[in-house]
Amino acid sequence: MIDKVLNTMLPGSEALGLPSATKLDFALYQKENLMQGVTEDFLSELSLIATEKFETDFDNLDDQQRMNVINNCKIKNFRIFSVFIKHCFRFYYSNKQVLSVLNVGSAPPFPQGNILDEDDWEILEPVLERGYTCRTTQN
Amino acid sequence: MKDFADIVIVGSGASGAAAAWSLSQNTSLRIVCLEQGSSVSRSEYPTTSVDWELSRYTDFSPLPNIRKNSADYPIDDSDSPISIAQFNGVGGSTILYSAHFPRFHPSDFQVKTLDGVADDWPLSYSELEPFFEENEKIMGVAGLIGDPAYPSYKSLLPPVPLGKMGKIVAKAFNELGWHWWPSYSAINTKKYNAFDDPVRAPCINLGPCNVGCPQSAKGSVDVTYLPLAKSNGVEIYTECRVHEVTLNSNGLADGVFYTDSDGEKHQFKANIVILACSGIGTPRLLLNSKSSFFPDGLLNENSLVGKYLTLHPLAYIEGVFEGDLQSSLGPHGCCLYSHEFYETKSERDFLRGYTMHILRGATPVESAISGYFMRKLTLGKDHHTQFEKYFNHTAGIAIIAEDLPDINNRVELDYNNKDIHGMPGVKIHYKISQNTEKILKHGIKMSKKLFSTAGADIVSSFAPIKNTGWHTAGTVRMGDDPNTSVVNKYGQAHQVKNLFIVDSSVFVTAGAVNPVATAQAVTLFSCNYIINNIDNIVTRS
């Protein structure tokens, strides 16, 4: 079930070269971040909503129905939903494969840094033209 | 003698480290610095690993209650809209700070005289000026000389680059006719060290300064003051938590009790005791040091220790630009700032003011989380294209408000929650004043105007930000009158002449800028007094 949940929430994008979350090692992330309980709570909530709304298991739903259940979970149990979704984003957007596709600049471990253009400080002329603005004090 | 020093310093953070170096210039003194945390090496910083952002939620969280390192102590901040953020270890909170490094303004020391609020400091900007300069030399501060909002700086490293986003925002400031200036940043923009050896590397614009800088380009005190202090002979004992300052039969300080990492209790005798444990840790230690002279806690005869806590309530406004500005690149907290609204003006409905602090764009994980909850990103098939239009397109503005001191805002001991050695934790009581709420409201309004002028969509604006209680001050305030203050202008306790407080606890008011530059200048000012008067101070003890 977790694979279907991840693939519904963060599917791959061929056009952008981004993998589906289900293609990455969520089991390892779960283990390292001690969040099995969080996942179990979330999946239980989804199962309940799927049965309630569609009278079937989450696994039997189509993509649109699955998204409907996930969005419904956000309304019905925001705490469980928000804890899981934050983990989901942390898992996905700290993955090397994902970061290599995004425009994140140099990624750790840092062999080199990022270059920012040099500044032309003539841009400060309007500020300087206003003169000294530091408030006068007694000493 | 192993357990005796001329001077014991408690804490190795921004002020403790500055004190250690300053005093160590007298190499005849044995100076020992006791630090409750351990050292963090560059190789341990999260940004040496690709999943570095995860550490912000675990062992490098700014929140001690989340991080729960052995050096952390319980902080119950449930009665505060702002959670306390700090780092306990060698280098203190400078390990995790963003290195935004402005000075207080001259007016910040005279708020009573100028605006009729709070109290004036017993010392002035001009008295501190040489110590600001000395401090900036050692910390390595980048910026641009000529800022019309400040008295002149004499020397700075080249400024941190604005980046594409910074330039767009700067033009918007110009269009509105508002002050702005490149940030004062304790960040090496070229190879630099105050005394050339060892030279620290320059910043390479990675971004996440606030989980530790593996380049050592950021001026945290573990790579600035402490190596210099150690080379002068200062001894730093780590994982030693001081839980009591002890007094002799004359009521003068004669050392401290501390617990080591094995839980063993020790006494360290000293002629002079200096506390630099932060605006939270210093009152905690004083309140826990009870004796027949001070049954309610050391220096607390007027019930002032822990009172007048000031934090910097922050507002946050986020804008999204249409173009990819690579806004997440570069030191996140150091880009540019504005003091257009720093001072009291009769046409506004509040006294004092605020800094507009421009922040670079959020990191990937932060972008995804905030973008989703701010309804800029959805889940499902459209997520990635939306993320592409959001990440690296954003900028933030932090409004740093001056919250005036209030005796009801305070730090107390929490006997129900103790650290691993049994020392009480702390309970924070804090309310934001109506004046400050007006400041934050005004700051949000002006930030929206700025972003609108810059062509950005505003996606988020709120105040106060919860997890940003870094700037703790005022809890052991300085003053000339022993009835209304705890220490004098030199940080010397009114009632215990060989006990000094040298951190931001002594601030009378909080200003509306990041406090580290001023805290360290105050530290150097105090230590200069100690060095020049040491015979007198020691003879008394």
XYZ file of C-alpha atoms in Angstrom:
680
model
C 0.000 0.000 0.000
C 2.812 2.436 0.812
C 4.122 2.201 -2.752
C 0.761 3.250 -4.097
C 0.520 6.084 -1.605
C 3.961 7.415 -2.501
C 3.348 7.071 -6.201
C 0.069 8.950 -5.891
C 1.555 11.773 -3.858
C 4.882 12.143 -5.653
C 4.739 10.372 -8.995
C 7.667 10.515 -11.393
C 7.993 13.070 -14.152
C 9.572 11.810 -17.317
C 9.665 15.280 -18.791
C 11.672 16.622 -15.856
C 13.648 13.416 -15.279
C 12.375 13.050 -11.727
C 11.752 9.606 -10.234
C 8.588 8.535 -8.492
C 8.983 8.502 -4.718
C 8.204 4.832 -4.831
C 11.386 4.186 -6.793
C 13.486 5.509 -3.919
C 14.321 3.656 -0.715
C 11.540 4.745 1.613
C 12.007 1.676 3.832
C 15.539 2.787 4.651
C 14.405 6.358 5.358
C 11.687 5.028 7.646
C 14.154 2.900 9.552
C 16.753 5.640 9.907
C 14.202 8.186 11.038
C 12.253 5.865 13.319
C 8.974 6.730 11.660
C 7.340 3.333 11.059
C 4.627 4.320 13.529
C 3.926 7.523 11.606
C 3.490 5.556 8.386
C 1.277 2.966 10.052
C -0.990 5.663 11.484
C -1.254 7.361 8.107
C -1.993 4.172 6.194
C -4.606 3.148 8.755
C -6.316 6.481 8.349
C -6.288 6.126 4.551
C -7.742 2.621 4.783
C -10.558 3.843 6.970
C -11.383 6.709 4.620
C -11.186 4.454 1.535
C -13.662 2.050 3.074
C -15.894 4.854 4.235
C -15.980 6.702 0.916
C -15.563 3.951 -1.663
C -16.357 0.763 0.258
C -13.137 -0.881 -0.828
C -9.422 -1.059 0.010
C -7.121 1.818 -0.892
C -5.175 -0.529 -3.183
C -8.262 -1.102 -5.319
C -8.822 2.585 -6.044
C -7.784 4.420 -9.196
C -5.362 7.368 -9.115
C -8.043 9.995 -8.774
C -9.803 8.133 -5.979
C -6.526 7.642 -4.137
C -5.783 11.336 -4.297
C -9.285 12.005 -3.107
C -8.677 9.796 -0.069
C -5.338 11.443 0.687
C -6.835 14.924 0.465
C -9.698 13.799 2.656
C -7.228 12.621 5.261
C -5.829 16.152 5.397
C -9.261 17.396 6.411
C -10.195 14.539 8.731
C -6.946 14.114 10.620
C -4.592 16.975 9.912
C -2.078 15.972 12.579
C -1.479 12.483 11.181
C -1.497 13.837 7.651
C 0.924 16.702 8.257
C 3.472 14.588 10.133
C 3.556 12.057 7.318
C 3.633 14.557 4.474
C 6.558 16.421 6.032
C 8.495 13.165 6.255
C 7.570 12.411 2.697
C 9.014 15.704 1.467
C 12.139 15.333 3.609
C 12.648 11.854 2.213
C 12.140 12.851 -1.398
C 13.940 16.196 -1.488
C 17.021 14.997 0.364
C 17.565 12.151 -2.077
C 20.701 12.392 -4.163
C 18.975 11.274 -7.351
C 16.303 13.952 -6.972
C 18.731 16.715 -6.022
C 20.925 15.933 -9.010
C 18.016 16.815 -11.288
C 16.919 19.964 -9.458
C 18.740 23.250 -9.876
C 20.260 23.141 -6.387
C 23.779 24.223 -7.292
C 26.644 22.377 -5.708
C 25.379 19.513 -3.548
C 27.179 17.890 -0.611
C 29.769 16.648 -0.162
C 30.843 19.918 -1.710
C 33.665 19.581 -4.216
C 33.108 23.160 -5.282
C 30.752 25.952 -4.431
C 28.402 28.212 -6.269
C 29.325 31.396 -8.023
C 27.257 34.524 -7.566
C 27.807 37.450 -9.916
C 29.858 40.377 -8.694
C 27.891 43.430 -7.696
C 28.010 46.907 -9.116
C 27.573 49.106 -6.078
C 26.354 52.032 -8.129
C 22.998 50.488 -7.317
C 23.395 52.159 -3.908
C 23.465 55.687 -5.317
C 19.826 56.455 -4.422
C 20.489 55.380 -0.833
C 23.600 57.519 -0.571
C 21.861 60.500 -2.136
C 19.478 60.598 0.829
C 22.413 61.351 3.097
C 23.292 60.297 6.604
C 20.208 58.914 8.364
C 21.733 57.637 11.599
C 19.763 59.141 14.482
C 21.541 61.780 16.522
C 22.288 60.915 20.138
C 23.820 62.797 23.026
C 27.290 61.254 22.729
C 47.179 23.192 41.202
C 44.795 21.408 38.874
C 41.602 22.768 40.396
C 42.510 26.417 40.690
C 42.554 29.107 38.036
C 42.926 32.842 38.132
C 39.805 33.120 36.029
C 37.063 30.619 35.328
C 34.776 31.346 32.388
C 31.515 29.435 32.172
C 30.455 28.949 28.562
C 32.419 28.924 25.288
C 29.898 30.578 23.004
C 30.034 34.009 21.403
C 30.813 35.887 24.611
C 32.685 33.202 26.552
C 35.085 32.722 23.662
C 35.618 36.461 23.232
C 36.289 36.760 26.962
C 38.743 33.857 26.868
C 40.773 35.481 24.105
C 40.621 38.971 25.523
C 41.778 37.952 28.984
C 44.382 35.530 27.641
C 46.420 38.414 26.320
C 47.722 38.496 29.877
C 49.550 35.196 29.533
C 50.514 35.085 33.186
C 46.944 34.179 34.089
C 45.638 30.651 34.228
C 42.272 30.819 32.479
C 39.936 27.862 32.307
C 36.761 27.785 30.260
C 34.121 25.241 31.273
C 31.721 24.211 28.521
C 28.718 21.972 29.115
C 28.730 20.624 25.559
C 31.333 19.006 23.376
C 33.260 20.080 20.292
C 31.800 19.603 16.858
C 34.333 18.988 14.134
C 33.877 20.234 10.587
C 33.521 16.661 9.338
C 30.497 16.177 11.586
C 28.533 19.061 10.110
C 25.407 17.873 8.304
C 26.332 19.617 5.073
C 29.056 17.067 4.483
C 26.239 14.684 3.573
C 23.659 14.961 0.811
C 20.725 14.502 3.173
C 21.887 17.379 5.385
C 18.462 18.947 5.618
C 17.194 16.029 7.693
C 19.529 17.009 10.517
C 17.518 20.202 11.066
C 14.796 18.025 12.502
C 17.078 15.897 14.672
C 20.564 16.405 16.101
C 21.172 19.825 14.535
C 17.744 21.210 15.270
C 17.966 24.719 16.705
C 15.474 23.648 19.362
C 17.045 21.969 22.393
C 13.784 20.228 23.219
C 13.882 18.496 19.829
C 17.636 17.971 19.665
C 18.004 16.640 23.195
C 21.778 16.375 23.116
C 23.306 15.469 26.452
C 24.439 19.091 26.815
C 20.911 20.434 26.390
C 18.679 21.203 29.314
C 14.888 21.237 29.444
C 13.258 24.507 28.417
C 9.529 24.706 28.977
C 8.423 27.489 26.646
C 4.754 26.539 26.553
C 3.911 29.961 28.035
C 5.663 31.796 25.215
C 4.640 32.405 21.618
C 8.304 32.038 20.697
C 10.338 28.884 21.352
C 13.889 29.206 22.604
C 16.542 28.287 20.030
C 20.161 27.744 21.030
C 23.115 25.391 20.670
C 25.079 24.035 23.586
C 28.604 23.057 22.663
C 32.014 24.558 21.969
C 31.230 27.702 20.002
C 27.711 27.907 21.426
C 24.954 29.169 19.204
C 27.437 30.646 16.725
C 27.733 27.096 15.387
C 24.169 27.364 14.104
C 23.730 31.093 13.620
C 23.369 32.712 10.246
C 26.180 35.165 10.951
C 24.153 38.287 10.305
C 26.351 40.699 12.197
C 25.089 44.289 12.478
C 25.947 46.497 15.415
C 23.366 48.113 17.646
C 22.753 51.732 16.689
C 23.838 54.634 18.930
C 20.144 55.281 19.625
C 19.672 51.758 21.001
C 21.632 52.748 24.080
C 19.440 55.768 24.827
C 15.837 54.710 24.340
C 14.628 56.410 27.528
C 16.214 59.733 26.627
C 15.163 59.625 23.004
C 11.787 57.909 23.121
C 10.773 57.855 26.766
C 10.612 54.055 26.951
C 12.428 51.414 29.021
C 15.835 52.572 30.304
C 19.037 53.962 28.874
C 22.090 51.752 29.007
C 24.809 52.887 31.406
C 27.243 52.853 28.504
C 27.189 54.435 25.095
C 27.873 53.444 21.529
C 30.991 55.574 21.483
C 32.405 53.724 24.499
C 31.804 50.430 22.714
C 33.026 51.542 19.300
C 36.662 50.434 19.658
C 35.451 47.067 20.898
C 33.066 46.704 17.973
C 36.045 47.273 15.712
C 38.293 44.835 17.539
C 35.564 42.221 17.504
C 34.874 42.609 13.797
C 38.559 42.196 13.063
C 38.691 38.883 14.877
C 35.352 37.498 13.744
C 35.966 38.540 10.133
C 33.031 40.689 9.091
C 32.025 41.378 5.509
C 30.066 44.428 4.487
C 30.322 47.738 2.750
C 31.661 50.899 4.325
C 29.520 54.011 3.951
C 26.144 52.893 5.238
C 24.237 56.115 5.998
C 22.256 54.362 8.749
C 25.350 53.833 10.904
C 28.371 55.738 12.161
C 31.273 54.898 9.897
C 32.902 51.483 9.918
C 36.651 51.521 9.436
C 37.335 48.131 7.933
C 35.283 45.312 6.498
C 35.815 42.367 4.179
C 34.117 42.701 0.769
C 30.354 42.269 1.035
C 28.566 38.992 0.439
C 27.162 39.080 -3.117
C 23.533 40.064 -3.467
C 22.699 37.473 -6.116
C 19.973 37.886 -8.715
C 17.181 37.997 -6.157
C 19.003 40.515 -3.972
C 19.489 42.869 -6.905
C 15.798 42.799 -7.790
C 14.798 43.510 -4.190
C 17.429 46.260 -3.937
C 15.954 47.971 -6.998
C 12.526 47.815 -5.377
C 13.915 49.511 -2.273
C 15.336 52.220 -4.523
C 12.044 52.649 -6.299
C 10.311 53.198 -2.953
C 13.061 55.537 -1.771
C 13.824 53.358 1.244
C 17.136 52.660 2.930
C 18.844 49.349 2.230
C 22.411 48.125 2.489
C 24.307 44.871 1.902
C 24.305 42.805 5.089
C 27.014 42.926 7.701
C 28.022 39.281 7.768
C 30.533 37.333 9.847
C 31.446 35.459 6.716
C 34.793 35.363 4.981
C 34.391 36.677 1.471
C 38.082 36.120 0.919
C 40.743 34.095 2.707
C 41.082 35.708 6.073
C 41.962 35.329 9.690
C 42.619 38.110 12.143
C 46.201 37.059 12.749
C 46.741 35.241 9.441
C 47.467 31.817 10.861
C 45.615 29.616 10.149
C 43.858 31.328 7.288
C 40.174 30.498 6.999
C 38.725 29.709 3.574
C 36.328 32.020 1.769
C 32.605 31.409 1.492
C 31.608 29.420 -1.588
C 27.925 30.342 -1.459
C 26.541 26.969 -0.480
C 23.654 28.444 1.450
C 22.927 26.554 4.642
C 25.098 28.443 7.149
C 22.793 27.566 10.002
C 23.737 23.930 10.341
C 27.454 24.678 10.675
C 29.920 25.773 8.016
C 32.225 22.965 6.834
C 34.338 25.578 5.033
C 34.950 27.497 8.282
C 34.135 30.563 6.218
C 31.466 31.503 8.714
C 32.853 33.254 11.744
C 31.689 30.940 14.491
C 33.852 31.367 17.562
C 35.261 27.836 17.398
C 37.263 29.001 14.364
C 37.879 32.618 15.399
C 38.342 33.437 19.087
C 38.875 29.988 20.558
C 41.941 28.922 18.541
C 43.562 32.243 19.458
C 42.636 31.831 23.112
C 43.980 28.293 23.191
C 47.234 29.373 21.611
C 47.547 31.873 24.455
C 47.146 29.061 26.970
C 43.429 29.060 27.756
C 42.251 25.585 28.768
C 38.815 24.489 27.610
C 37.141 21.708 29.540
C 34.239 20.223 27.592
C 31.220 18.294 28.845
C 31.508 20.029 32.182
C 28.215 21.492 33.314
C 28.538 24.179 35.951
C 25.607 24.027 38.330
C 26.649 26.429 41.063
C 28.833 29.472 41.584
C 30.307 29.240 45.067
C 31.032 32.040 47.527
C 33.612 32.299 50.296
C 32.887 33.420 53.827
C 33.159 37.054 52.734
C 30.448 36.643 50.139
C 32.833 36.820 47.213
C 32.952 34.261 44.425
C 35.573 31.586 44.952
C 34.807 29.181 42.138
C 32.200 26.862 40.721
C 30.838 23.359 41.143
C 30.518 21.385 37.934
C 29.555 17.885 36.862
C 31.656 16.079 34.274
C 30.493 13.660 31.584
C 30.748 10.726 33.997
C 28.421 12.473 36.402
C 31.235 13.208 38.867
C 30.945 16.476 40.759
C 34.001 18.723 41.093
C 34.841 22.122 42.475
C 37.003 24.522 40.520
C 38.391 27.390 42.581
C 39.081 30.750 40.979
C 39.836 34.351 41.851
C 37.410 35.665 39.269
C 34.318 33.961 37.887
C 32.869 35.010 34.544
C 29.498 33.817 33.293
C 28.689 33.675 29.585
C 25.938 31.081 29.294
C 23.351 33.069 27.286
C 20.284 35.035 28.266
C 18.714 31.779 29.436
C 21.643 29.771 30.790
C 23.174 32.578 32.850
C 20.061 33.320 34.951
C 19.517 29.573 35.254
C 22.935 29.163 36.834
C 22.551 32.194 39.089
C 19.111 31.105 40.298
C 20.470 27.647 41.020
C 23.374 29.068 43.087
C 21.750 29.505 46.466
C 23.643 30.342 49.630
C 23.164 31.987 52.986
C 24.137 35.278 51.313
C 21.665 34.784 48.474
C 18.933 32.349 49.535
C 16.820 33.143 46.461
C 19.649 32.674 44.015
C 22.922 34.451 43.439
C 22.587 38.228 42.846
C 18.828 37.856 43.185
C 18.371 39.958 46.328
C 16.068 42.308 44.375
C 14.318 39.500 42.497
C 15.719 40.766 39.198
C 17.620 37.693 37.978
C 15.713 36.119 35.099
C 13.345 39.078 34.759
C 13.078 41.456 31.784
C 13.725 38.700 29.277
C 13.693 40.094 25.765
C 13.387 38.113 22.565
C 13.113 39.384 19.026
C 9.613 38.660 17.795
C 9.842 38.081 14.056
C 7.370 38.329 11.222
C 7.927 36.445 8.003
C 6.804 37.387 4.536
C 7.541 35.273 1.500
C 7.429 36.356 -2.110
C 7.633 34.276 -5.272
C 9.138 35.692 -8.440
C 8.327 34.550 -11.926
C 11.896 33.905 -13.004
C 14.372 31.367 -11.676
C 16.644 33.597 -9.573
C 18.691 30.767 -8.075
C 17.681 32.405 -4.865
C 18.660 29.490 -2.650
C 22.344 29.993 -3.485
C 24.492 32.114 -1.187
C 24.477 32.572 2.589
C 20.831 32.219 3.473
C 20.675 34.829 6.225
C 23.048 37.368 4.719
C 21.965 39.284 1.666
C 20.735 42.802 2.379
C 18.815 44.616 5.066
C 16.894 47.858 5.602
C 16.688 50.234 8.535
C 14.115 52.469 6.931
C 11.784 51.776 9.842
C 14.297 51.337 12.648
C 13.693 54.527 14.592
C 10.646 56.038 16.267
C 8.646 58.348 14.009
C 5.691 60.432 15.159
C 3.539 59.423 12.196
C 3.603 55.742 13.202
C 1.447 54.158 15.882
C 4.341 52.472 17.668
C 7.588 53.375 19.390
C 10.989 52.065 18.341
C 11.081 49.951 15.205
C 12.436 47.072 13.195
C 14.892 45.671 10.709
C 13.750 44.365 7.352
C 16.056 41.434 6.845
C 16.048 39.958 3.352
C 16.499 36.202 3.313
C 17.487 34.112 0.346
C 15.237 31.406 -1.016
C 14.432 28.266 0.885
C 16.208 24.944 0.467
C 14.573 22.010 -1.382
C 12.959 20.339 1.641
C 11.867 23.654 3.154
C 10.498 24.778 -0.220
C 8.457 21.613 -0.590
C 7.019 21.780 2.915
C 6.282 25.494 2.988
C 5.118 25.504 -0.642
C 2.658 22.737 0.080
C 1.229 24.245 3.228
C 1.086 27.711 1.639
C -0.923 26.135 -1.193
C 1.594 26.863 -3.910
C 2.249 23.161 -4.452
C -0.137 20.255 -4.704
C 0.438 16.524 -4.562
C 0.145 14.317 -7.603
C 0.990 14.746 -11.237
C 1.299 18.533 -11.190
C 3.617 18.636 -8.200
C 6.920 18.668 -10.064
C 6.075 21.400 -12.532
C 4.743 23.517 -9.671
C 7.881 22.864 -7.649
C 10.008 23.918 -10.594
C 8.232 27.278 -10.632
C 8.602 27.717 -6.886
C 12.007 26.475 -5.766
C 14.737 29.066 -6.383
C 12.069 31.642 -7.218
C 11.421 32.748 -3.633
C 12.713 35.338 -1.202
C 11.845 35.933 2.416
C 11.711 38.992 4.613
C 12.162 38.664 8.346
C 10.905 41.598 10.355
C 13.083 41.818 13.451
C 11.123 43.804 16.008
C 12.408 45.456 19.138
C 10.318 44.134 22.019
C 10.757 46.420 25.003
C 11.634 44.889 28.376
C 8.757 43.821 30.603
C 9.337 42.523 34.117
C 6.732 39.800 33.572
C 8.704 38.280 30.714
C 11.057 36.001 32.551
C 13.103 32.866 33.038
C 12.453 30.716 36.104
C 13.877 27.452 37.310
C 11.727 24.451 36.490
C 12.154 21.920 39.260
C 9.841 19.466 37.510
C 12.135 19.099 34.505
C 15.816 18.505 35.185
C 18.837 17.914 32.982
C 20.750 14.641 32.949
C 22.722 15.734 36.009
C 19.694 16.726 38.029
C 19.982 20.492 37.619
C 16.594 22.171 37.138
C 15.617 23.193 33.635
C 13.928 26.505 32.922
C 10.425 27.761 32.395
C 9.899 30.729 30.077
C 7.051 33.183 30.505
C 6.742 35.595 27.600
C 4.118 37.839 26.066
C 4.601 40.117 23.085
C 3.619 43.697 23.837
C 0.909 45.599 21.979
C 3.563 48.012 20.754
C 5.484 45.114 19.229
C 2.353 43.693 17.637
C 1.931 47.042 15.904
C 5.560 46.951 14.784
C 5.095 43.481 13.290
C 1.881 44.509 11.563
C 3.590 47.540 10.050
C 6.552 45.413 8.990
C 4.288 42.961 7.204
C 2.489 45.789 5.419
C 5.728 47.406 4.267
C 7.179 44.054 3.190
C 4.153 43.374 1.048
C 4.598 46.785 -0.524
C 8.250 45.999 -1.208
C 7.540 42.605 -2.758
C 4.747 44.052 -4.803
C 7.114 46.716 -6.125
C 9.674 44.016 -6.891
C 7.109 42.070 -8.889
C 6.748 39.149 -6.524
C 3.564 37.381 -5.477
C 3.142 37.281 -1.724
C 2.429 33.722 -0.663
C 2.871 33.919 3.050
C 2.878 36.465 5.840
C 2.558 35.831 9.537
C 3.860 36.741 12.960
C 5.309 35.779 15.283
C 7.514 33.000 13.942
C 7.489 30.252 16.520
C 10.916 28.597 16.486
C 13.179 31.623 16.383
C 13.981 32.534 19.977
C 17.715 32.846 19.389
C 18.176 36.385 20.658
C 17.795 36.058 24.409
C 18.745 39.074 26.504
C 18.044 41.267 29.491
C 17.793 38.681 32.244
C 20.737 39.987 34.307
C 20.471 43.605 33.299
C 23.176 46.218 33.738
C 22.721 49.629 35.311
C 24.181 52.145 37.692
C 21.595 51.566 40.421
C 21.994 48.305 42.392
C 18.303 48.424 43.246
C 17.189 48.222 39.641
C 20.016 46.294 38.011
C 22.189 43.267 38.733
C 25.536 44.283 37.256
C 27.265 47.554 36.475
C 28.317 48.774 33.045
C 31.353 46.468 33.139
C 29.239 43.387 33.807
C 30.542 43.336 37.362
C 27.946 42.139 39.866
C 26.918 44.945 42.197
C 26.984 42.598 45.179
C 29.866 40.238 44.292
C 32.759 42.243 42.921
C 34.735 39.356 41.442
C 31.762 37.909 39.554
C 31.178 39.173 36.016
C 28.391 38.535 33.527
C 29.560 39.210 29.978
C 26.859 37.874 27.658
C 23.626 39.350 26.308
C 21.957 38.779 29.687
C 23.248 42.208 30.647
C 21.501 44.072 27.819
C 19.155 46.784 29.020
C 17.141 46.747 25.806
C 17.204 44.450 22.811
C 17.569 46.749 19.812
C 16.127 45.406 16.597
C 19.182 43.750 15.122
C 20.915 40.425 15.665
C 22.732 40.805 18.980
C 26.015 38.919 18.599
C 28.182 41.836 17.450
C 26.981 43.949 20.356
C 27.181 41.122 22.883
C 30.794 40.475 21.952
C 31.676 44.167 22.007
C 30.183 44.348 25.505
C 32.250 41.287 26.447
C 35.479 42.876 25.232
C 34.589 46.108 27.038
C 34.075 44.165 30.281
C 37.279 42.184 29.868
C 39.237 45.334 29.179
C 38.016 46.593 32.551
C 38.948 43.324 34.253
C 42.473 43.352 32.817
C 43.028 46.969 33.816
C 41.692 46.422 37.334
C 42.610 42.839 38.024
C 44.811 43.502 41.031
C 42.066 45.454 42.689
C 39.429 42.853 41.883
C 41.567 39.945 43.080
C 42.720 41.708 46.254
C 39.097 42.178 47.266
C 38.499 38.455 46.862
